[in-house]
Amino acid sequence: MFELRRLRLLHEFALRGTIAEVAHSLAYSPSTVSQQLALLEREAGVPLLEPDGRRIRLTAEGRVLAAHAARALELDEQARQLLAQAPAEAVRISAMPTAAETIVPAALTAVAATHPHLRVEMTEAPPEEGLFELTARRFDLVIAEQYPGHTRERHAGNVHELIGEDPIRLVLPPGEDPLPLALLRDRPWVMEPVGSAARQWAVQQCRAAGFEPDVRFEAADLTAHVRLIEAGHAVGMLPDLIWGDVPPPVVLTDLPGSPVREVFTAVRESTRGSEAIAAVHAALAGAFAQHRPRR
């Protein structure tokens, strides 16, 4: 019989690719991970890892067992729910920054009222990281977004559920007259870092309007965008969710086509029936539905 904890290590190695990353993710020492994988290899009776230059990689047999390990972990989660032997001690959520600052606090209040003994833990993380770590079982639920024409990768075994749409608007410094996007070709811009879905989408909007944006400022934190625009140093594109219940200190203008980004949650299929996770999801959806930014 294979020991489930060792199968978890093999599953993590298949996802992350290095012993060091597995050790960091699970708070083990690299030597402990190596020792446990060596024990699993002896249990399997075949090589699971092999040299790959200065690194190691899974053998063909290792890839087969890693796939079975993923299914074994799913079955373990399902069995625990069905037998009610493992009530959730905590629901671990990953929230994109705008959700962490606006809808999560209201959702936690709702959960505390309906499930006072349920512990909810939150880590603020970009959607790309959160969705990957959901597959790796670091999180139980992820709040993420996707921009028009930029759908998120669908990891096997994960289920996405839309909780609402978030308008994206052109943002100008306070006191300015609203201007269409095409007339901002000569202005400095603030955008998210290169490679992010938001950056790709925003650049495409500018190109569709007939110009290449002069991106002078890059920041992953959208609060920095607001401060730069408010101070008159840039213009940008931001989702309504960032304003929360506070009136925006800047000028908002609709973009061509009135685009929206989709805000969704993701959970593993094997935990979809969890009462605790369902309660947190419902609270998040309710908090988003009640969100009415003052424009």
PDB file of C-alpha atoms in Angstrom, residues 127-253:
ATOM      1  CA  PRO A 127      -5.257  34.890  -9.799  1.00  0.00           C
ATOM      2  CA  GLU A 128      -2.483  33.015 -11.595  1.00  0.00           C
ATOM      3  CA  GLU A 129      -0.867  32.013  -8.315  1.00  0.00           C
ATOM      4  CA  GLY A 130      -4.132  31.296  -6.526  1.00  0.00           C
ATOM      5  CA  LEU A 131      -5.477  28.985  -9.228  1.00  0.00           C
ATOM      6  CA  PHE A 132      -2.220  27.028  -9.384  1.00  0.00           C
ATOM      7  CA  GLU A 133      -2.073  26.652  -5.613  1.00  0.00           C
ATOM      8  CA  LEU A 134      -5.701  25.509  -5.541  1.00  0.00           C
ATOM      9  CA  THR A 135      -4.639  22.484  -7.575  1.00  0.00           C
ATOM     10  CA  ALA A 136      -1.722  21.987  -5.180  1.00  0.00           C
ATOM     11  CA  ARG A 137      -4.190  22.097  -2.217  1.00  0.00           C
ATOM     12  CA  ARG A 138      -2.673  25.153  -0.563  1.00  0.00           C
ATOM     13  CA  PHE A 139      -6.068  26.870  -0.939  1.00  0.00           C
ATOM     14  CA  ASP A 140      -9.634  25.572  -0.809  1.00  0.00           C
ATOM     15  CA  LEU A 141     -11.279  28.449  -2.693  1.00  0.00           C
ATOM     16  CA  VAL A 142      -9.930  31.135  -5.005  1.00  0.00           C
ATOM     17  CA  ILE A 143     -11.449  34.494  -5.958  1.00  0.00           C
ATOM     18  CA  ALA A 144     -10.158  35.455  -9.391  1.00  0.00           C
ATOM     19  CA  GLU A 145     -11.034  37.460 -12.483  1.00  0.00           C
ATOM     20  CA  GLN A 146     -10.722  37.286 -16.217  1.00  0.00           C
ATOM     21  CA  TYR A 147     -10.742  40.118 -18.698  1.00  0.00           C
ATOM     22  CA  PRO A 148     -12.720  40.120 -21.965  1.00  0.00           C
ATOM     23  CA  GLY A 149     -11.028  37.787 -24.422  1.00  0.00           C
ATOM     24  CA  HIS A 150      -8.544  36.510 -21.795  1.00  0.00           C
ATOM     25  CA  THR A 151      -9.983  33.418 -20.149  1.00  0.00           C
ATOM     26  CA  ARG A 152      -8.070  31.815 -17.301  1.00  0.00           C
ATOM     27  CA  GLU A 153      -6.408  28.425 -17.619  1.00  0.00           C
ATOM     28  CA  ARG A 154      -8.657  25.569 -16.546  1.00  0.00           C
ATOM     29  CA  HIS A 155      -6.689  23.283 -14.253  1.00  0.00           C
ATOM     30  CA  ALA A 156      -7.908  19.690 -14.231  1.00  0.00           C
ATOM     31  CA  GLY A 157     -10.185  18.955 -11.287  1.00  0.00           C
ATOM     32  CA  ASN A 158     -11.088  22.602 -10.605  1.00  0.00           C
ATOM     33  CA  VAL A 159     -14.555  24.129 -11.039  1.00  0.00           C
ATOM     34  CA  HIS A 160     -15.150  27.824 -11.821  1.00  0.00           C
ATOM     35  CA  GLU A 161     -18.355  29.662 -10.908  1.00  0.00           C
ATOM     36  CA  LEU A 162     -19.170  33.231 -11.927  1.00  0.00           C
ATOM     37  CA  ILE A 163     -20.220  35.524  -9.073  1.00  0.00           C
ATOM     38  CA  GLY A 164     -20.576  38.752 -11.034  1.00  0.00           C
ATOM     39  CA  GLU A 165     -19.327  41.256 -13.590  1.00  0.00           C
ATOM     40  CA  ASP A 166     -17.132  44.238 -12.739  1.00  0.00           C
ATOM     41  CA  PRO A 167     -17.171  47.241 -15.120  1.00  0.00           C
ATOM     42  CA  ILE A 168     -13.797  48.587 -16.252  1.00  0.00           C
ATOM     43  CA  ARG A 169     -13.526  52.324 -16.842  1.00  0.00           C
ATOM     44  CA  LEU A 170     -11.105  54.938 -18.034  1.00  0.00           C
ATOM     45  CA  VAL A 171      -9.694  56.904 -15.086  1.00  0.00           C
ATOM     46  CA  LEU A 172      -8.480  60.522 -15.330  1.00  0.00           C
ATOM     47  CA  PRO A 173      -7.119  62.964 -12.729  1.00  0.00           C
ATOM     48  CA  PRO A 174      -9.629  64.926 -10.648  1.00  0.00           C
ATOM     49  CA  GLY A 175     -11.043  68.083 -12.178  1.00  0.00           C
ATOM     50  CA  GLU A 176     -10.498  67.006 -15.789  1.00  0.00           C
ATOM     51  CA  ASP A 177     -13.261  66.827 -18.330  1.00  0.00           C
ATOM     52  CA  PRO A 178     -14.124  63.259 -19.414  1.00  0.00           C
ATOM     53  CA  LEU A 179     -12.310  62.381 -22.638  1.00  0.00           C
ATOM     54  CA  PRO A 180     -12.649  59.445 -25.025  1.00  0.00           C
ATOM     55  CA  LEU A 181      -9.830  56.925 -25.102  1.00  0.00           C
ATOM     56  CA  ALA A 182      -8.614  58.007 -28.561  1.00  0.00           C
ATOM     57  CA  LEU A 183      -7.760  61.491 -27.261  1.00  0.00           C
ATOM     58  CA  LEU A 184      -5.385  60.144 -24.604  1.00  0.00           C
ATOM     59  CA  ARG A 185      -2.673  58.989 -27.012  1.00  0.00           C
ATOM     60  CA  ASP A 186      -0.161  61.558 -25.733  1.00  0.00           C
ATOM     61  CA  ARG A 187      -0.762  61.018 -22.019  1.00  0.00           C
ATOM     62  CA  PRO A 188       1.425  58.965 -19.655  1.00  0.00           C
ATOM     63  CA  TRP A 189      -0.219  55.724 -18.519  1.00  0.00           C
ATOM     64  CA  VAL A 190      -0.080  53.530 -15.442  1.00  0.00           C
ATOM     65  CA  MET A 191      -0.726  49.816 -15.998  1.00  0.00           C
ATOM     66  CA  GLU A 192      -0.130  46.467 -14.350  1.00  0.00           C
ATOM     67  CA  PRO A 193       3.172  44.645 -15.068  1.00  0.00           C
ATOM     68  CA  VAL A 194       3.943  43.100 -18.436  1.00  0.00           C
ATOM     69  CA  GLY A 195       2.577  39.559 -18.714  1.00  0.00           C
ATOM     70  CA  SER A 196      -0.537  40.152 -16.629  1.00  0.00           C
ATOM     71  CA  ALA A 197      -3.941  39.669 -18.250  1.00  0.00           C
ATOM     72  CA  ALA A 198      -4.962  43.200 -17.218  1.00  0.00           C
ATOM     73  CA  ARG A 199      -1.900  44.702 -18.942  1.00  0.00           C
ATOM     74  CA  GLN A 200      -2.455  42.743 -22.140  1.00  0.00           C
ATOM     75  CA  TRP A 201      -6.099  43.748 -22.243  1.00  0.00           C
ATOM     76  CA  ALA A 202      -5.468  47.447 -21.543  1.00  0.00           C
ATOM     77  CA  VAL A 203      -2.776  47.697 -24.231  1.00  0.00           C
ATOM     78  CA  GLN A 204      -5.146  46.088 -26.739  1.00  0.00           C
ATOM     79  CA  GLN A 205      -7.795  48.724 -25.939  1.00  0.00           C
ATOM     80  CA  CYS A 206      -5.323  51.496 -26.692  1.00  0.00           C
ATOM     81  CA  ARG A 207      -4.211  49.854 -29.930  1.00  0.00           C
ATOM     82  CA  ALA A 208      -7.823  49.436 -30.992  1.00  0.00           C
ATOM     83  CA  ALA A 209      -8.204  53.201 -30.419  1.00  0.00           C
ATOM     84  CA  GLY A 210      -5.271  53.822 -32.772  1.00  0.00           C
ATOM     85  CA  PHE A 211      -2.221  54.350 -30.564  1.00  0.00           C
ATOM     86  CA  GLU A 212       0.486  52.620 -28.530  1.00  0.00           C
ATOM     87  CA  PRO A 213       0.262  53.703 -24.862  1.00  0.00           C
ATOM     88  CA  ASP A 214       3.193  55.462 -23.200  1.00  0.00           C
ATOM     89  CA  VAL A 215       3.338  53.238 -20.102  1.00  0.00           C
ATOM     90  CA  ARG A 216       5.578  55.183 -17.743  1.00  0.00           C
ATOM     91  CA  PHE A 217       4.418  53.521 -14.543  1.00  0.00           C
ATOM     92  CA  GLU A 218       3.957  49.837 -13.694  1.00  0.00           C
ATOM     93  CA  ALA A 219       2.406  48.571 -10.476  1.00  0.00           C
ATOM     94  CA  ALA A 220       0.641  45.371  -9.453  1.00  0.00           C
ATOM     95  CA  ASP A 221      -1.045  47.232  -6.588  1.00  0.00           C
ATOM     96  CA  LEU A 222      -4.034  49.105  -8.029  1.00  0.00           C
ATOM     97  CA  THR A 223      -3.975  51.519  -5.101  1.00  0.00           C
ATOM     98  CA  ALA A 224      -0.718  52.847  -6.562  1.00  0.00           C
ATOM     99  CA  HIS A 225      -2.567  53.409  -9.860  1.00  0.00           C
ATOM    100  CA  VAL A 226      -5.189  55.476  -8.049  1.00  0.00           C
ATOM    101  CA  ARG A 227      -2.584  57.595  -6.261  1.00  0.00           C
ATOM    102  CA  LEU A 228      -0.619  58.319  -9.443  1.00  0.00           C
ATOM    103  CA  ILE A 229      -3.765  59.275 -11.340  1.00  0.00           C
ATOM    104  CA  GLU A 230      -5.124  61.325  -8.443  1.00  0.00           C
ATOM    105  CA  ALA A 231      -1.847  63.269  -8.339  1.00  0.00           C
ATOM    106  CA  GLY A 232      -2.150  64.049 -12.053  1.00  0.00           C
ATOM    107  CA  HIS A 233       0.823  61.973 -13.216  1.00  0.00           C
ATOM    108  CA  ALA A 234      -1.028  59.409 -15.330  1.00  0.00           C
ATOM    109  CA  VAL A 235      -4.268  58.052 -16.711  1.00  0.00           C
ATOM    110  CA  GLY A 236      -5.358  54.416 -16.518  1.00  0.00           C
ATOM    111  CA  MET A 237      -8.080  51.794 -16.697  1.00  0.00           C
ATOM    112  CA  LEU A 238      -9.470  50.369 -13.464  1.00  0.00           C
ATOM    113  CA  PRO A 239     -12.333  48.079 -12.400  1.00  0.00           C
ATOM    114  CA  ASP A 240     -15.156  49.499 -10.300  1.00  0.00           C
ATOM    115  CA  LEU A 241     -14.509  47.040  -7.486  1.00  0.00           C
ATOM    116  CA  ILE A 242     -11.453  48.987  -6.392  1.00  0.00           C
ATOM    117  CA  TRP A 243     -13.574  51.885  -5.105  1.00  0.00           C
ATOM    118  CA  GLY A 244     -15.485  49.804  -2.593  1.00  0.00           C
ATOM    119  CA  ASP A 245     -18.024  52.075  -0.893  1.00  0.00           C
ATOM    120  CA  VAL A 246     -15.854  55.192  -1.158  1.00  0.00           C
ATOM    121  CA  PRO A 247     -16.576  57.830  -3.835  1.00  0.00           C
ATOM    122  CA  PRO A 248     -13.743  57.786  -6.392  1.00  0.00           C
ATOM    123  CA  PRO A 249     -11.329  60.736  -5.998  1.00  0.00           C
ATOM    124  CA  VAL A 250     -10.824  60.777  -9.775  1.00  0.00           C
ATOM    125  CA  VAL A 251     -12.833  61.150 -12.976  1.00  0.00           C
ATOM    126  CA  LEU A 252     -14.348  57.987 -14.466  1.00  0.00           C
ATOM    127  CA  THR A 253     -15.301  57.642 -18.119  1.00  0.00           C
TER     128      THR A 253
END
